[in-house]
Amino acid sequence: MQLAPFSLGYRFYRGNLHGHSTLSDGARSPAEVVAAYKALGYDFTCLSDHLMQGLDIGAPGVPDSRSLCDERITTILSAELHCPGKKYDKRGLWHLVANGLPLDFPAPTADETGPELVRRAQAAGAYVSIAHPEWYGLTMDEALAVSHADAVEIYNHSCLIECDRAFGIAVADYLLNEGKRLHFNATDDSHMRLDDFGGGWVMVAAARNDPDLLVAALKAGHTYSSTGAEIHDLALDGDILRVRCSPAVSVAVAGPGEVSAVAMGPNLTYAEIDIARIRARQGYFRVTVIGNGGTRAWSNPYWFDQLA
Ligand SMILES: [Zn+2]
Ligand SMILES: [Zn+2]
C-alpha cells in the first residue's frame, strides 16, 4: 500500500514556512526576500515576520505578500506569533509560526497565553508550528501545553548555523510518545543578514501551487521535510516498508521509545525494511533518509491505527 502523500499522484512544491523581512527584524525587503527564494527555484515562500502588539521588533500586522507572487512563486500569508509566558527566551515570549493567516488576524496581546494563541490561529485557518524548540530551550511541560499545534519545526537552518541548536526531533518524539499527533517541518528562519536561506524546507504535495491548497496539504500532513535529501516514495506491504529516495547512506525508521529499523548504504536509492518490531509497539513510525553527503529528509509520522 503506497502511503500518502506519495499515493496522491500530485507533484511536490518546495517552500519555506519561516522567514523574516524588514517588516520586522530581517535584513531584506519583502520583495527582496521573495526574489531570493525565487532565484533558488522555490515554488512558494512566506514573510513570517514577528507579530505581537507593542513588540519592538514586531511587524504592524500580518504581512501582505500577495502582490509579490507571480507565475513561478507564490506566498502563504504568515507570521511568527508571540505572547508572554515562555521560559528561557530573552523576552520571555512564545514563538509560534502560523502559515495561512487572514490579513486581519489581530496581533497577539500581552494577556494571551501560548496555548490560547495556538487555538486562535488555528481557528482563523492557520497551520501552526512549534518553532525552534531546541534553540530556546522549550521544556517538555511547555511542549505538552502547545501539543494541539499542527507541527513541530524539527529543523531550523538559521539555528544550525548560528548556534548548533537546529533540531526539534527529540521534542517531537516526546510528544508522539505521549500520544500527541503532530507533523514535522524544516525551515530556514531566514533573516538574510547571514547566508541563512535555502537550508531547510518542506516539500508539499498539492494539486496546484495555490496558497489555500498548500495550507490544506500542510494541515493534512501531505509533506516531507528536507535539508537536501529526497523521499520519492513510501509503501507499506504487511511489515515491509519500501522506500525510494535520493542516494543515501542510511534509511532509518523510528518508532515509539527506542525502537527502530534501518537499511544501510551508501548509494541506497531503494530499501525494503522490516518494521514488525515497530508495529509490535503500536503507535507510530517515521522515516529519515540520510543522504550520501549528510543531508536529510524526514517523513511525517504515520500512525498504525490510521493505516489499518
Ligand atoms: Zn527574528
Ligand atoms: Zn522565533
CSV table of C-alpha atoms and ligand atoms in Angstrom, one decimal:
chain,number,residue,atom,x,y,z
A,1,MET,CA,0.0,0.0,0.0
A,2,GLN,CA,1.5,3.3,-1.2
A,3,LEU,CA,1.4,5.9,1.6
A,4,ALA,CA,0.3,9.5,1.4
A,5,PRO,CA,1.4,11.9,0.2
A,6,PHE,CA,3.2,9.8,-2.4
A,7,SER,CA,-0.1,7.9,-3.2
A,8,LEU,CA,-1.9,11.1,-4.2
A,9,GLY,CA,-0.4,11.5,-7.6
A,10,TYR,CA,0.4,15.2,-7.1
A,11,ARG,CA,3.7,16.9,-7.7
A,12,PHE,CA,5.6,18.3,-4.8
A,13,TYR,CA,6.1,22.0,-4.3
A,14,ARG,CA,9.2,23.3,-2.4
A,15,GLY,CA,8.7,26.1,0.1
A,16,ASN,CA,9.9,28.0,3.1
A,17,LEU,CA,7.5,28.3,6.0
A,18,HIS,CA,9.5,30.6,8.3
A,19,GLY,CA,11.4,33.7,7.3
A,20,HIS,CA,11.7,37.4,8.1
A,21,SER,CA,11.9,40.7,6.2
A,22,THR,CA,12.4,44.4,7.0
A,23,LEU,CA,8.8,44.4,8.2
A,24,SER,CA,10.3,43.0,11.4
A,25,ASP,CA,14.0,42.2,12.1
A,26,GLY,CA,15.0,40.8,8.7
A,27,ALA,CA,17.7,42.5,6.6
A,28,ARG,CA,16.0,42.4,3.2
A,29,SER,CA,12.7,44.0,2.0
A,30,PRO,CA,9.7,41.8,1.3
A,31,ALA,CA,10.3,41.9,-2.4
A,32,GLU,CA,14.0,41.0,-2.0
A,33,VAL,CA,13.1,38.1,0.3
A,34,VAL,CA,10.6,36.6,-2.3
A,35,ALA,CA,13.1,37.3,-5.1
A,36,ALA,CA,15.9,35.4,-3.2
A,37,TYR,CA,13.7,32.3,-2.9
A,38,LYS,CA,12.5,32.6,-6.5
A,39,ALA,CA,16.2,32.6,-7.5
A,40,LEU,CA,16.7,29.4,-5.6
A,41,GLY,CA,13.9,27.8,-7.5
A,42,TYR,CA,11.4,27.6,-4.7
A,43,ASP,CA,7.7,27.3,-5.6
A,44,PHE,CA,6.5,29.2,-2.5
A,45,THR,CA,7.7,31.1,0.5
A,46,CYS,CA,6.3,33.4,3.1
A,47,LEU,CA,7.0,36.5,5.2
A,48,SER,CA,6.5,35.2,8.7
A,49,ASP,CA,7.5,38.4,10.4
A,50,HIS,CA,7.4,38.7,14.2
A,51,LEU,CA,3.9,39.8,15.4
A,52,MET,CA,2.8,40.9,18.8
A,53,GLN,CA,1.2,44.2,20.0
A,54,GLY,CA,3.9,46.5,21.4
A,55,LEU,CA,6.9,44.3,20.4
A,56,ASP,CA,9.9,46.5,19.5
A,57,ILE,CA,10.9,44.2,16.5
A,58,GLY,CA,7.3,43.5,15.6
A,59,ALA,CA,5.5,44.0,12.2
A,60,PRO,CA,2.4,46.2,12.2
A,61,GLY,CA,0.2,43.3,11.1
A,62,VAL,CA,0.2,40.1,9.1
A,63,PRO,CA,2.5,41.0,6.1
A,64,ASP,CA,0.6,41.3,2.8
A,65,SER,CA,2.8,39.4,0.3
A,66,ARG,CA,0.1,38.9,-2.3
A,67,SER,CA,1.5,41.4,-4.8
A,68,LEU,CA,4.9,39.7,-4.7
A,69,CYS,CA,3.5,36.5,-6.2
A,70,ASP,CA,3.9,35.6,-9.9
A,71,GLU,CA,3.5,32.6,-12.2
A,72,ARG,CA,6.7,31.0,-10.7
A,73,ILE,CA,6.4,31.6,-7.0
A,74,THR,CA,3.5,32.1,-4.6
A,75,THR,CA,3.4,33.1,-0.9
A,76,ILE,CA,1.4,31.9,2.1
A,77,LEU,CA,0.2,34.7,4.4
A,78,SER,CA,2.1,34.1,7.6
A,79,ALA,CA,3.5,35.5,10.9
A,80,GLU,CA,5.6,34.4,13.8
A,81,LEU,CA,3.3,35.0,16.7
A,82,HIS,CA,4.5,35.9,20.2
A,83,CYS,CA,3.0,36.2,23.6
A,84,PRO,CA,4.4,36.1,27.1
A,85,GLY,CA,4.9,33.1,29.3
A,86,LYS,CA,7.9,31.2,27.8
A,87,LYS,CA,10.9,30.3,30.0
A,88,TYR,CA,14.4,30.6,28.5
A,89,ASP,CA,13.6,33.3,26.0
A,90,LYS,CA,15.3,36.6,26.3
A,91,ARG,CA,12.0,38.4,26.2
A,92,GLY,CA,10.0,35.6,27.9
A,93,LEU,CA,8.0,35.1,24.7
A,94,TRP,CA,6.5,32.1,23.0
A,95,HIS,CA,7.4,31.7,19.3
A,96,LEU,CA,4.7,30.1,17.2
A,97,VAL,CA,4.8,30.2,13.4
A,98,ALA,CA,1.4,30.4,11.7
A,99,ASN,CA,1.0,29.8,8.0
A,100,GLY,CA,-2.3,30.6,6.3
A,101,LEU,CA,-3.5,33.5,8.5
A,102,PRO,CA,-6.1,36.1,7.4
A,103,LEU,CA,-4.7,39.6,6.8
A,104,ASP,CA,-6.9,41.0,9.6
A,105,PHE,CA,-5.7,38.5,12.2
A,106,PRO,CA,-5.4,40.7,15.4
A,107,ALA,CA,-1.8,40.8,16.7
A,108,PRO,CA,-1.3,38.8,19.9
A,109,THR,CA,-1.5,40.8,23.2
A,110,ALA,CA,0.4,40.5,26.4
A,111,ASP,CA,-2.5,38.9,28.2
A,112,GLU,CA,-2.8,36.0,25.8
A,113,THR,CA,-1.1,32.6,26.6
A,114,GLY,CA,0.8,30.3,24.2
A,115,PRO,CA,-1.8,27.6,24.2
A,116,GLU,CA,-4.6,30.2,23.6
A,117,LEU,CA,-2.6,31.7,20.8
A,118,VAL,CA,-2.2,28.3,19.1
A,119,ARG,CA,-6.0,27.8,19.2
A,120,ARG,CA,-6.8,31.3,18.0
A,121,ALA,CA,-4.5,31.0,15.0
A,122,GLN,CA,-5.9,27.6,14.1
A,123,ALA,CA,-9.5,28.9,14.5
A,124,ALA,CA,-8.5,31.6,12.0
A,125,GLY,CA,-7.5,28.9,9.5
A,126,ALA,CA,-3.7,28.7,10.1
A,127,TYR,CA,-1.3,25.8,10.2
A,128,VAL,CA,0.6,26.4,13.4
A,129,SER,CA,4.1,25.1,14.2
A,130,ILE,CA,6.1,25.0,17.5
A,131,ALA,CA,9.1,27.0,16.4
A,132,HIS,CA,12.8,26.1,17.1
A,133,PRO,CA,12.2,24.0,20.3
A,134,GLU,CA,15.9,23.3,20.8
A,135,TRP,CA,17.0,26.9,20.1
A,136,TYR,CA,15.1,28.4,23.0
A,137,GLY,CA,15.1,25.5,25.4
A,138,LEU,CA,11.4,24.5,25.1
A,139,THR,CA,10.7,22.4,28.2
A,140,MET,CA,8.7,19.2,28.0
A,141,ASP,CA,5.9,20.8,30.0
A,142,GLU,CA,5.8,23.7,27.6
A,143,ALA,CA,5.8,21.3,24.6
A,144,LEU,CA,2.8,19.4,26.1
A,145,ALA,CA,1.0,22.7,26.7
A,146,VAL,CA,1.0,23.6,23.0
A,147,SER,CA,0.8,20.0,21.7
A,148,HIS,CA,-2.5,20.9,20.0
A,149,ALA,CA,-0.4,22.7,17.4
A,150,ASP,CA,-0.2,21.2,13.9
A,151,ALA,CA,3.5,20.6,13.7
A,152,VAL,CA,6.9,20.7,15.3
A,153,GLU,CA,9.7,22.6,13.5
A,154,ILE,CA,12.2,19.7,13.6
A,155,TYR,CA,14.9,21.6,11.7
A,156,ASN,CA,15.7,25.4,11.7
A,157,HIS,CA,18.5,26.3,9.4
A,158,SER,CA,19.5,29.7,11.0
A,159,CYS,CA,19.6,28.0,14.4
A,160,LEU,CA,22.0,25.5,12.9
A,161,ILE,CA,24.5,27.9,11.5
A,162,GLU,CA,24.2,30.5,14.3
A,163,CYS,CA,24.5,28.2,17.4
A,164,ASP,CA,24.1,24.5,16.5
A,165,ARG,CA,20.6,24.3,18.0
A,166,ALA,CA,18.7,23.3,14.9
A,167,PHE,CA,16.7,20.3,15.8
A,168,GLY,CA,13.3,19.6,17.2
A,169,ILE,CA,13.1,15.8,16.6
A,170,ALA,CA,13.6,14.9,20.3
A,171,VAL,CA,10.7,17.2,21.4
A,172,ALA,CA,8.6,15.8,18.5
A,173,ASP,CA,9.3,12.2,19.6
A,174,TYR,CA,8.5,13.1,23.2
A,175,LEU,CA,5.1,14.4,22.1
A,176,LEU,CA,4.5,11.4,19.9
A,177,ASN,CA,5.4,9.1,22.8
A,178,GLU,CA,2.8,11.0,24.9
A,179,GLY,CA,0.2,10.1,22.2
A,180,LYS,CA,0.0,13.6,20.7
A,181,ARG,CA,-0.4,13.7,16.9
A,182,LEU,CA,1.7,16.4,15.2
A,183,HIS,CA,3.5,16.6,11.9
A,184,PHE,CA,7.0,17.9,11.1
A,185,ASN,CA,8.6,20.7,9.1
A,186,ALA,CA,12.0,22.0,8.3
A,187,THR,CA,12.5,25.7,7.7
A,188,ASP,CA,15.2,28.4,7.3
A,189,ASP,CA,14.0,31.1,9.8
A,190,SER,CA,15.9,33.3,7.4
A,191,HIS,CA,16.8,36.9,8.4
A,192,MET,CA,19.2,37.3,5.5
A,193,ARG,CA,21.9,39.1,7.5
A,194,LEU,CA,23.8,35.8,7.1
A,195,ASP,CA,23.7,33.2,4.4
A,196,ASP,CA,20.8,31.6,6.2
A,197,PHE,CA,18.4,30.7,3.4
A,198,GLY,CA,17.9,27.6,1.3
A,199,GLY,CA,19.0,25.2,4.0
A,200,GLY,CA,15.8,23.6,5.3
A,201,TRP,CA,12.4,23.3,3.5
A,202,VAL,CA,9.2,21.4,3.1
A,203,MET,CA,8.0,19.5,0.1
A,204,VAL,CA,4.2,19.8,-0.2
A,205,ALA,CA,2.1,17.5,-2.4
A,206,ALA,CA,-0.8,19.5,-3.8
A,207,ALA,CA,-3.0,19.7,-6.9
A,208,ARG,CA,-1.7,23.2,-7.7
A,209,ASN,CA,0.8,25.8,-6.3
A,210,ASP,CA,-2.0,27.7,-4.7
A,211,PRO,CA,-1.8,29.1,-1.1
A,212,ASP,CA,-5.1,27.7,0.1
A,213,LEU,CA,-4.3,24.2,-1.3
A,214,LEU,CA,-0.8,24.4,0.2
A,215,VAL,CA,-2.2,25.2,3.6
A,216,ALA,CA,-4.8,22.4,3.4
A,217,ALA,CA,-2.0,20.0,2.4
A,218,LEU,CA,0.2,21.1,5.3
A,219,LYS,CA,-2.7,20.6,7.7
A,220,ALA,CA,-3.3,17.1,6.3
A,221,GLY,CA,0.4,16.2,6.6
A,222,HIS,CA,0.9,15.8,2.9
A,223,THR,CA,4.5,16.9,3.1
A,224,TYR,CA,8.0,15.8,3.9
A,225,SER,CA,10.9,17.9,5.3
A,226,SER,CA,14.4,18.2,3.8
A,227,THR,CA,17.8,19.7,4.1
A,228,GLY,CA,18.7,18.3,0.6
A,229,ALA,CA,17.8,14.6,0.6
A,230,GLU,CA,14.6,13.5,-1.2
A,231,ILE,CA,12.0,10.9,-0.4
A,232,HIS,CA,10.4,9.7,-3.7
A,233,ASP,CA,8.0,7.0,-2.5
A,234,LEU,CA,6.9,5.2,0.7
A,235,ALA,CA,4.8,2.0,0.6
A,236,LEU,CA,3.9,-0.5,3.4
A,237,ASP,CA,3.1,-4.1,2.5
A,238,GLY,CA,2.5,-6.1,5.6
A,239,ASP,CA,5.5,-5.4,7.7
A,240,ILE,CA,7.8,-4.4,4.8
A,241,LEU,CA,8.3,-0.7,4.3
A,242,ARG,CA,9.5,0.1,0.8
A,243,VAL,CA,11.4,3.4,0.5
A,244,ARG,CA,12.6,5.1,-2.7
A,245,CYS,CA,14.9,8.1,-2.2
A,246,SER,CA,17.9,10.1,-3.4
A,247,PRO,CA,21.2,8.3,-2.8
A,248,ALA,CA,21.5,7.6,0.9
A,249,VAL,CA,24.0,6.3,3.4
A,250,SER,CA,21.1,5.3,5.7
A,251,VAL,CA,17.4,4.9,5.7
A,252,ALA,CA,16.2,4.8,9.3
A,253,VAL,CA,12.7,4.1,10.6
A,254,ALA,CA,12.0,5.1,14.2
A,255,GLY,CA,9.0,4.2,16.3
A,256,PRO,CA,7.9,4.7,19.9
A,257,GLY,CA,10.6,4.8,22.6
A,258,GLU,CA,13.9,3.5,21.3
A,259,VAL,CA,12.6,1.0,18.7
A,260,SER,CA,14.0,1.4,15.2
A,261,ALA,CA,15.0,-0.4,12.0
A,262,VAL,CA,17.5,0.6,9.3
A,263,ALA,CA,18.9,-0.1,5.9
A,264,MET,CA,22.4,1.0,5.2
A,265,GLY,CA,24.0,2.4,2.0
A,266,PRO,CA,25.9,4.2,0.7
A,267,ASN,CA,24.1,4.9,-2.6
A,268,LEU,CA,20.9,3.4,-1.4
A,269,THR,CA,18.0,4.5,-3.6
A,270,TYR,CA,15.6,1.7,-2.7
A,271,ALA,CA,15.3,-0.1,0.6
A,272,GLU,CA,13.0,-2.8,2.0
A,273,ILE,CA,12.8,-2.6,5.7
A,274,ASP,CA,11.0,-5.0,8.1
A,275,ILE,CA,9.2,-2.9,10.7
A,276,ALA,CA,7.5,-5.7,12.5
A,277,ARG,CA,9.2,-4.8,15.8
A,278,ILE,CA,8.0,-1.2,15.4
A,279,ARG,CA,4.4,-2.3,14.6
A,280,ALA,CA,4.5,-4.6,17.7
A,281,ARG,CA,5.0,-1.5,19.9
A,282,GLN,CA,1.9,0.1,18.2
A,283,GLY,CA,1.8,3.9,17.9
A,284,TYR,CA,3.7,5.4,15.0
A,285,PHE,CA,6.7,5.2,12.8
A,286,ARG,CA,8.7,7.9,10.9
A,287,VAL,CA,11.3,7.6,8.2
A,288,THR,CA,14.6,9.6,8.0
A,289,VAL,CA,16.8,9.4,4.8
A,290,ILE,CA,20.4,10.5,5.4
A,291,GLY,CA,21.9,11.4,2.1
A,292,ASN,CA,25.4,10.4,0.9
A,293,GLY,CA,26.5,14.0,1.7
A,294,GLY,CA,24.9,14.1,5.1
A,295,THR,CA,21.7,16.0,4.2
A,296,ARG,CA,18.4,14.6,5.5
A,297,ALA,CA,14.8,14.1,4.6
A,298,TRP,CA,12.2,13.3,7.2
A,299,SER,CA,8.8,11.8,6.5
A,300,ASN,CA,5.9,12.8,8.7
A,301,PRO,CA,4.9,10.3,11.4
A,302,TYR,CA,2.5,7.5,10.3
A,303,TRP,CA,0.1,6.0,12.9
A,304,PHE,CA,-0.7,2.3,12.5
A,305,ASP,CA,-4.3,2.8,13.6
A,306,GLN,CA,-4.8,5.3,10.7
A,307,LEU,CA,-3.2,2.9,8.1
A,308,ALA,CA,-5.4,-0.1,9.2
B,1,ZN,ZN,13.7,37.4,14.1
B,2,ZN,ZN,11.5,32.6,16.6
